[in-house]
C-alpha atoms as a printed R data frame, in Angstrom:
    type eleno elety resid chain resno       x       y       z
1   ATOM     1    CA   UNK     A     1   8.788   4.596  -6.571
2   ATOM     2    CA   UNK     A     2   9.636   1.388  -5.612
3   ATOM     3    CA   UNK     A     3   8.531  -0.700  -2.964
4   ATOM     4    CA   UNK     A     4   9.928  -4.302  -1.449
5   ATOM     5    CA   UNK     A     5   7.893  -7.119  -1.907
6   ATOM     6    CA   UNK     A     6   6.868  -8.968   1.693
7   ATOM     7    CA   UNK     A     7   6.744 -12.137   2.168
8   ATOM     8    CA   UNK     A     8   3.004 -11.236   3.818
9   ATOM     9    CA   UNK     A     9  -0.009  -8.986   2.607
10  ATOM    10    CA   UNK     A    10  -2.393  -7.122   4.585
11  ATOM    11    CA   UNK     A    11  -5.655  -6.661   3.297
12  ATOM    12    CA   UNK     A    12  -7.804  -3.564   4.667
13  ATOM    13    CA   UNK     A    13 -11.830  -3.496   4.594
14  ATOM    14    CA   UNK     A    14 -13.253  -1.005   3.707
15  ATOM    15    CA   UNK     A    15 -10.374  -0.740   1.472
16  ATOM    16    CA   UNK     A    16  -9.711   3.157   1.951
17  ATOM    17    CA   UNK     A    17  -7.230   5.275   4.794
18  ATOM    18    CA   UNK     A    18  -9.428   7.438   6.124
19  ATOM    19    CA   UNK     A    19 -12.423   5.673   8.478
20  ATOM    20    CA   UNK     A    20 -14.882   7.547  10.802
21  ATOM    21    CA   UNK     A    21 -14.924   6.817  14.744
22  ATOM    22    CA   UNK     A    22 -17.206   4.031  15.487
23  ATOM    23    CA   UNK     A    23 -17.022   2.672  11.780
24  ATOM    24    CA   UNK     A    24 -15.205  -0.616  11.766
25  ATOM    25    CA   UNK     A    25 -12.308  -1.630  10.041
26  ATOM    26    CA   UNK     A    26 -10.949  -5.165   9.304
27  ATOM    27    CA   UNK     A    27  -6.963  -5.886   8.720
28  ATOM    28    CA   UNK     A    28  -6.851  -9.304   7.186
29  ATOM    29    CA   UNK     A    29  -3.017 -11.099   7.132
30  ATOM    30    CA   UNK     A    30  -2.311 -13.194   4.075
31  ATOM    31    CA   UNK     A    31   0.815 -15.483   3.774
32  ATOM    32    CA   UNK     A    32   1.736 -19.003   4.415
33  ATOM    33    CA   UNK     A    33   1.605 -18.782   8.417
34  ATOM    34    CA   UNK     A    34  -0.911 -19.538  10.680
35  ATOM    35    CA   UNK     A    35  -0.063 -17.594  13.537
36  ATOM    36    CA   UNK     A    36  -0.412 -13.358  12.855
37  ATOM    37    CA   UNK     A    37   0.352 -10.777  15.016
38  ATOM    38    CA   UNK     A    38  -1.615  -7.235  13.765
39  ATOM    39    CA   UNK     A    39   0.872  -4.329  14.715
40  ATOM    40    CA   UNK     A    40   0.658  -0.460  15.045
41  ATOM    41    CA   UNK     A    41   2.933   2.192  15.321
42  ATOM    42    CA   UNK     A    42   1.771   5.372  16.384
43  ATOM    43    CA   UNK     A    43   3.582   7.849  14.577
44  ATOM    44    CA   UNK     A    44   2.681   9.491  11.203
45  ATOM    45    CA   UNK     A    45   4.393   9.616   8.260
46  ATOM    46    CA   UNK     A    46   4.775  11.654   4.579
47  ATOM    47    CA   UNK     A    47   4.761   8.519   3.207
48  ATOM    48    CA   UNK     A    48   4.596   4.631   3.578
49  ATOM    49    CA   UNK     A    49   8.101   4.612   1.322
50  ATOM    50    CA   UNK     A    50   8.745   5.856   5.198
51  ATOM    51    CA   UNK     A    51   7.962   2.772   6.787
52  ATOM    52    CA   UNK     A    52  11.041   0.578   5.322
53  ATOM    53    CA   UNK     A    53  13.183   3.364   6.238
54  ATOM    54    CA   UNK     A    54  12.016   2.939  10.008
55  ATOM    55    CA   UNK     A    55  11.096  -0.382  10.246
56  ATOM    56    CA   UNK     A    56  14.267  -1.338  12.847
57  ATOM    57    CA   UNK     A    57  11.820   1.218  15.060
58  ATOM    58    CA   UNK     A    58   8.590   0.014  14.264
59  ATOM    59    CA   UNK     A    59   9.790  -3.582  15.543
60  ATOM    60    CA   UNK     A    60   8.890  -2.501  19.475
61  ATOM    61    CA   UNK     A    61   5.247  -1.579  17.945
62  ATOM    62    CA   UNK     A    62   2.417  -2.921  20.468
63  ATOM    63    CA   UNK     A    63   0.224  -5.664  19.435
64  ATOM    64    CA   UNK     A    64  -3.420  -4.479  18.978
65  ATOM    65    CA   UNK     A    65  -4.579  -7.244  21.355
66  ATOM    66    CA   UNK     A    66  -3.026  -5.042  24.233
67  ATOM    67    CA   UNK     A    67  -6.113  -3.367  23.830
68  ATOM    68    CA   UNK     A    68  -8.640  -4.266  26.200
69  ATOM    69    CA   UNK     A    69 -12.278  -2.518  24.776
70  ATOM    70    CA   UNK     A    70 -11.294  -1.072  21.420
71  ATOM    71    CA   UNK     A    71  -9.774  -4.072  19.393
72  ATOM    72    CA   UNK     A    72 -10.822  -7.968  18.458
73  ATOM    73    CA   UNK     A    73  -8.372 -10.258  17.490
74  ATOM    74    CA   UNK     A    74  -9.804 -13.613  15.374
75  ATOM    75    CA   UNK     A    75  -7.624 -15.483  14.029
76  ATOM    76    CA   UNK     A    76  -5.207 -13.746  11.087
77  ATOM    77    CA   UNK     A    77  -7.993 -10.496  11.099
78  ATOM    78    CA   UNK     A    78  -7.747  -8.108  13.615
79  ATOM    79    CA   UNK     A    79 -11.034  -5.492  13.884
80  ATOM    80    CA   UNK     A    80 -10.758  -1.884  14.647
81  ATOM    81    CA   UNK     A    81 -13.799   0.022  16.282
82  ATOM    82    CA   UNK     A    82 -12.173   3.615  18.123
83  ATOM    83    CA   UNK     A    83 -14.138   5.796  19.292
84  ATOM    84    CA   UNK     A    84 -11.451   8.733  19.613
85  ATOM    85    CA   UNK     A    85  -9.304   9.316  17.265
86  ATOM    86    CA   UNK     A    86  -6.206   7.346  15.959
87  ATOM    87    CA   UNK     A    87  -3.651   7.861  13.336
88  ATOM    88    CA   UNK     A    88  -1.528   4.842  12.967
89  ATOM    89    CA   UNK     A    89   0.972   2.581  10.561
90  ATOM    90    CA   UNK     A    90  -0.481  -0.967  11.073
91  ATOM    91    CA   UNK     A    91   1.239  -4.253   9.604
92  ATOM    92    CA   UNK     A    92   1.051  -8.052  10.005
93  ATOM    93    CA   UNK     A    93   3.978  -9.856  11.873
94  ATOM    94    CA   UNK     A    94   4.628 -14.054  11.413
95  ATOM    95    CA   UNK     A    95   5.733 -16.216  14.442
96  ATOM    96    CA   UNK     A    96   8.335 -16.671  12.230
97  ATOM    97    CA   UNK     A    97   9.392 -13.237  11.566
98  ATOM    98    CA   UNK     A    98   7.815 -12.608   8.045
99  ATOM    99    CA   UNK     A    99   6.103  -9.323   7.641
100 ATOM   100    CA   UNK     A   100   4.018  -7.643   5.363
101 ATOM   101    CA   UNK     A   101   3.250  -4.269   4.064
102 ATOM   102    CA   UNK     A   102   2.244  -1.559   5.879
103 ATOM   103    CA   UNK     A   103  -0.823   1.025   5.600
104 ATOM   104    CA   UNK     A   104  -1.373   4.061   7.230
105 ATOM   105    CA   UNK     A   105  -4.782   4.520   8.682
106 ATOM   106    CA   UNK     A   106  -6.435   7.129  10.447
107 ATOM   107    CA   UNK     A   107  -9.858   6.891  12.645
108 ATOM   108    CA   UNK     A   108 -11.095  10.359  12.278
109 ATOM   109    CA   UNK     A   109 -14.080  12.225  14.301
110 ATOM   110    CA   UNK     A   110 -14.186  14.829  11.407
111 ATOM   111    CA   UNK     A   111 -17.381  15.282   9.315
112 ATOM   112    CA   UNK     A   112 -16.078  15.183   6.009
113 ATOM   113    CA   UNK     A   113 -13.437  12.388   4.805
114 ATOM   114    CA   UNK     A   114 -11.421  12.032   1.894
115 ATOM   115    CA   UNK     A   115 -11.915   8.335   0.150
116 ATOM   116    CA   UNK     A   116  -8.505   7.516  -1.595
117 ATOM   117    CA   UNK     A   117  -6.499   3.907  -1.889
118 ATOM   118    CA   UNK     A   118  -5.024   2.429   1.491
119 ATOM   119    CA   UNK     A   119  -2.020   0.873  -0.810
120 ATOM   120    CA   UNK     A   120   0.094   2.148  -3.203
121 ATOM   121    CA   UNK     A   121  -0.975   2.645  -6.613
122 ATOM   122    CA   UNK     A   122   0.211   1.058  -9.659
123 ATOM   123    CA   UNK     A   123   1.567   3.490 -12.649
124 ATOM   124    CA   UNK     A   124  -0.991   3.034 -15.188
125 ATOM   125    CA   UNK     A   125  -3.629   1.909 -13.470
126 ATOM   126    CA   UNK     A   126  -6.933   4.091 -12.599
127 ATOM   127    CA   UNK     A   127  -7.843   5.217  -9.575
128 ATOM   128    CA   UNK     A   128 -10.971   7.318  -7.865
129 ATOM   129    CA   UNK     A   129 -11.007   9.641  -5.383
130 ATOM   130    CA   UNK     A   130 -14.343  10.770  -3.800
131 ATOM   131    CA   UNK     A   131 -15.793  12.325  -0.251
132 ATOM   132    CA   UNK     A   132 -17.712  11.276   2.425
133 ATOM   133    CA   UNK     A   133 -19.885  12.767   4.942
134 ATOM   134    CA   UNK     A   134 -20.788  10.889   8.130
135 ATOM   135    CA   UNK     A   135 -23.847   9.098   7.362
136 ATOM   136    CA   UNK     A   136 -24.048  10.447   3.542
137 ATOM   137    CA   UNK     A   137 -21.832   7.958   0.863
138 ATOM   138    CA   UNK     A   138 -22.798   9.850  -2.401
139 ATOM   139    CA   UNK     A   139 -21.645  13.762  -2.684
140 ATOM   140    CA   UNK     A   140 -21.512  16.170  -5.767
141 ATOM   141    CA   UNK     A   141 -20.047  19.985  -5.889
142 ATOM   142    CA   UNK     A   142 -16.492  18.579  -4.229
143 ATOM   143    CA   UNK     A   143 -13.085  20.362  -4.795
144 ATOM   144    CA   UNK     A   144  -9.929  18.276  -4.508
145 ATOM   145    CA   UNK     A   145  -6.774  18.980  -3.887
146 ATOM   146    CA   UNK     A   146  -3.203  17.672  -4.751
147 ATOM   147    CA   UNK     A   147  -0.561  18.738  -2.222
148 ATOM   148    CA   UNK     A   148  -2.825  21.836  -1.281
149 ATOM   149    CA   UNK     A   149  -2.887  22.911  -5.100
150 ATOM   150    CA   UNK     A   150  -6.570  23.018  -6.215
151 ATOM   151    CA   UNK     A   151  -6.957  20.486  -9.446
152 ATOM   152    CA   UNK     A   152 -10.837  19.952  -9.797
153 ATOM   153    CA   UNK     A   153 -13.523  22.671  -8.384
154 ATOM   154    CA   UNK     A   154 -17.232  21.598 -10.834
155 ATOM   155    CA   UNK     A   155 -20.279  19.791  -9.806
156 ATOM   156    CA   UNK     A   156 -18.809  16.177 -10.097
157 ATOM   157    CA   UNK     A   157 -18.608  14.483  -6.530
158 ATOM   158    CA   UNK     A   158 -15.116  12.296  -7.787
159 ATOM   159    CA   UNK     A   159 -12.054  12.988  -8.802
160 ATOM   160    CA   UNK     A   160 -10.595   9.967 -11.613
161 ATOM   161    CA   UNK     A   161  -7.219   9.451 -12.588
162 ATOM   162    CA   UNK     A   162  -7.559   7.344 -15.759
163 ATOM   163    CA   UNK     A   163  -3.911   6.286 -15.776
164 ATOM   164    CA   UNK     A   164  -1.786   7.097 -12.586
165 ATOM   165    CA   UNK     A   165   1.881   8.165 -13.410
166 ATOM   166    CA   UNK     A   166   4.900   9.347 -10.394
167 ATOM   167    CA   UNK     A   167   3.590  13.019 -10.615
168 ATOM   168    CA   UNK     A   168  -0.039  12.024  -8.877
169 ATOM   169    CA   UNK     A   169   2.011  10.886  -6.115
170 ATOM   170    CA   UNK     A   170   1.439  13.033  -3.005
171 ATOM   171    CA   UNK     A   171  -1.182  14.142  -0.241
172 ATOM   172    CA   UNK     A   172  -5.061  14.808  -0.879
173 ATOM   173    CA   UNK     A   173  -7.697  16.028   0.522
174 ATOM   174    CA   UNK     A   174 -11.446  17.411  -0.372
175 ATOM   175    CA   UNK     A   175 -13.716  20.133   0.620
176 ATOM   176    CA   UNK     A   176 -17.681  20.765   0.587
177 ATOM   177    CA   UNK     A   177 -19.806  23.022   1.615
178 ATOM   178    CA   UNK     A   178 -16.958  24.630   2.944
179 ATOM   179    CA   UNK     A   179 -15.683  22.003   4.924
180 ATOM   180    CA   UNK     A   180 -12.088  20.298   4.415
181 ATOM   181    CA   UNK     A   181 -11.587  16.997   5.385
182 ATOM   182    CA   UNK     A   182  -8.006  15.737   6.692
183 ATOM   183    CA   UNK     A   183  -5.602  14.816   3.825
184 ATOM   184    CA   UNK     A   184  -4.361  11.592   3.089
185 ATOM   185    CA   UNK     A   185  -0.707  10.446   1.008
186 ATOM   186    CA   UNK     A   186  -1.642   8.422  -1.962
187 ATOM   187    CA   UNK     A   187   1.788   6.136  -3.083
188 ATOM   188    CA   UNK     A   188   2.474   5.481  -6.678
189 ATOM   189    CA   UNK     A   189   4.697   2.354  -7.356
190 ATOM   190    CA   UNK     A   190   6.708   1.440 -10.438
191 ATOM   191    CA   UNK     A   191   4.756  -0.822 -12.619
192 ATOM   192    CA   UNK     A   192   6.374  -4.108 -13.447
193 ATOM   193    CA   UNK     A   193   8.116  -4.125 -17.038
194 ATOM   194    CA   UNK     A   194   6.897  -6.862 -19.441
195 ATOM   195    CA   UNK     A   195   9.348  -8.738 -20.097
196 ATOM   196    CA   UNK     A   196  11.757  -8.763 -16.946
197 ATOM   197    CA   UNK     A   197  10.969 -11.368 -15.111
198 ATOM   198    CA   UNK     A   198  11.823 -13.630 -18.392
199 ATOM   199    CA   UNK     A   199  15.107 -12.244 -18.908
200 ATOM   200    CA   UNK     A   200  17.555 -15.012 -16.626
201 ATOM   201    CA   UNK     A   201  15.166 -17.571 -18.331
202 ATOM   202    CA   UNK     A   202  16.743 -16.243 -21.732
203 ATOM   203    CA   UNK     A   203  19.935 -15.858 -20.531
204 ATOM   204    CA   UNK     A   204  20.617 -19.051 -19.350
205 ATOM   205    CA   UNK     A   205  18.604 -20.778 -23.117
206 ATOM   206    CA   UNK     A   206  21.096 -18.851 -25.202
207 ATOM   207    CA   UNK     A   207  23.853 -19.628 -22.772
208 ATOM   208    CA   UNK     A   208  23.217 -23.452 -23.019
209 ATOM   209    CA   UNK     A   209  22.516 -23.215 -27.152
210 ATOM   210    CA   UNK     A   210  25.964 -21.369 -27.086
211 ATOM   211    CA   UNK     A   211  27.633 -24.259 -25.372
212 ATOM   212    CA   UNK     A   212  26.135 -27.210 -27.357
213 ATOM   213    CA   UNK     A   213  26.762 -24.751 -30.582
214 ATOM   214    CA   UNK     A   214  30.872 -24.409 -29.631
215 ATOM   215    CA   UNK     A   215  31.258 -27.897 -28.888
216 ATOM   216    CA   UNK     A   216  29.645 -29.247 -31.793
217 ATOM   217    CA   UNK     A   217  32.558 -27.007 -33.921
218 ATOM   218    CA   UNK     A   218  35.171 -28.651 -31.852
219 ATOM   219    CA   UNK     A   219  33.776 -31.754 -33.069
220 ATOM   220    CA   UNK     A   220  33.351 -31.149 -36.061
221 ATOM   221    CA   UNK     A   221  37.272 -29.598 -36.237
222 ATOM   222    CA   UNK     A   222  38.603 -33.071 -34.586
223 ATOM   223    CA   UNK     A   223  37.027 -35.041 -36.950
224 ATOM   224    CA   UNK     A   224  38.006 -33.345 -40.569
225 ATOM   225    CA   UNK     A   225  41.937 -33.360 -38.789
226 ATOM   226    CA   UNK     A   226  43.801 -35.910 -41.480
């Protein structure tokens, strides 16, 4: 799939979707302005692909700092601490209307949580997938699941992908001790082709070589005239 490239990034820590309530979360803006504005809209999505489809909508989105107890603004980082539940698309906004990508991210009260990538994932590259307990960060006997199909049930506590293609796109979600924890999408994007980005470079060398080539016949047929 591919995504647009924003003039903006937005940088989550910890870097995963899924957070427990009273865990705190960091969005970080990135891009050549000094005034951010750290923006949410409340309603979930299938997808962040999503988010450019709605983002004439998402415009109206409140500005975490409307928040009077549950959010810090400091600068361009903005800290999240809920301690209910929240399900959100957050992105950064400039003064001077640049914007960057957008991440879904939930604040769950759950016990269990799936750990997967808050940004989309490149084709190619590898990617690990594990479960957390509240108060517990290493787990074995997990099962995952890809869009509720069951594709790893053994004693390892992580599920790796050693080279992500289109079909691991979709939603995820684990389960121990007979507990499931909410699923989360996990976006594959297109990786860049070697090669492209040099192509109008070569276009316009043999172009010019073309040129000096055509005029040096002409040239050369003016000057052997008798």
């Amino acid at each position: 799939m591919e995504y647009p490239h924003p003039a903006a990034s937005l940088s989550v820590s910890p870097d995963r979707e899924q957070h427990f309530t009273t865990e705190s979360v960091t969005l970080n803006c990135g891009g050549n302005s000094t005034e951010w504005r750290v923006k949410e809209y409340g309603e979930n999505y299938d997808g962040l692909s999503s988010f450019w489809d709605e983002y004439d909508k998402m415009t109206s989105g409140r500005q975490l700092s409307d928040y009077s107890n549950s959010w810090e603004m400091t600068g361009s980082s903005c800290t999240i601490k809920s301690y209910w539940y929240h399900e959100a698309v957050f992105w950064c906004e400039s003064e001077s209307g640049e914007f960057s990508n957008a991440v879904n991210i939930s604040i769950n009260d759950e016990g269990l949580l799936l750990v997967s990538p808050v940004h989309p994932v490149t084709e190619g590259a590898s990617v690990t997938l594990s479960c957390r307990l509240r108060g517990e960060t290493k787990l074995s006997d997990v099962i995952f699941y890809h869009n509720d199909k069951l594709i790893q049930n053994d004693s390892r506590g992580e599920l790796k992908i050693s080279a992500v293609s289109q079909s691991d796109e979709g939603f995820y979600k684990c389960e121990h001790s007979g507990e499931v924890s909410p699923q989360s999408w996990m976006a594959v994007k297109a990786a860049s082709r070697p090669g492209s980005s040099s192509f109008p470079f070569l276009f316009v060398t043999i172009s010019v070589i073309g040129f000096i080539v055509l005029i040096l016949l002409l040239l050369l047929i003016y000057f052997q005239k008798p």
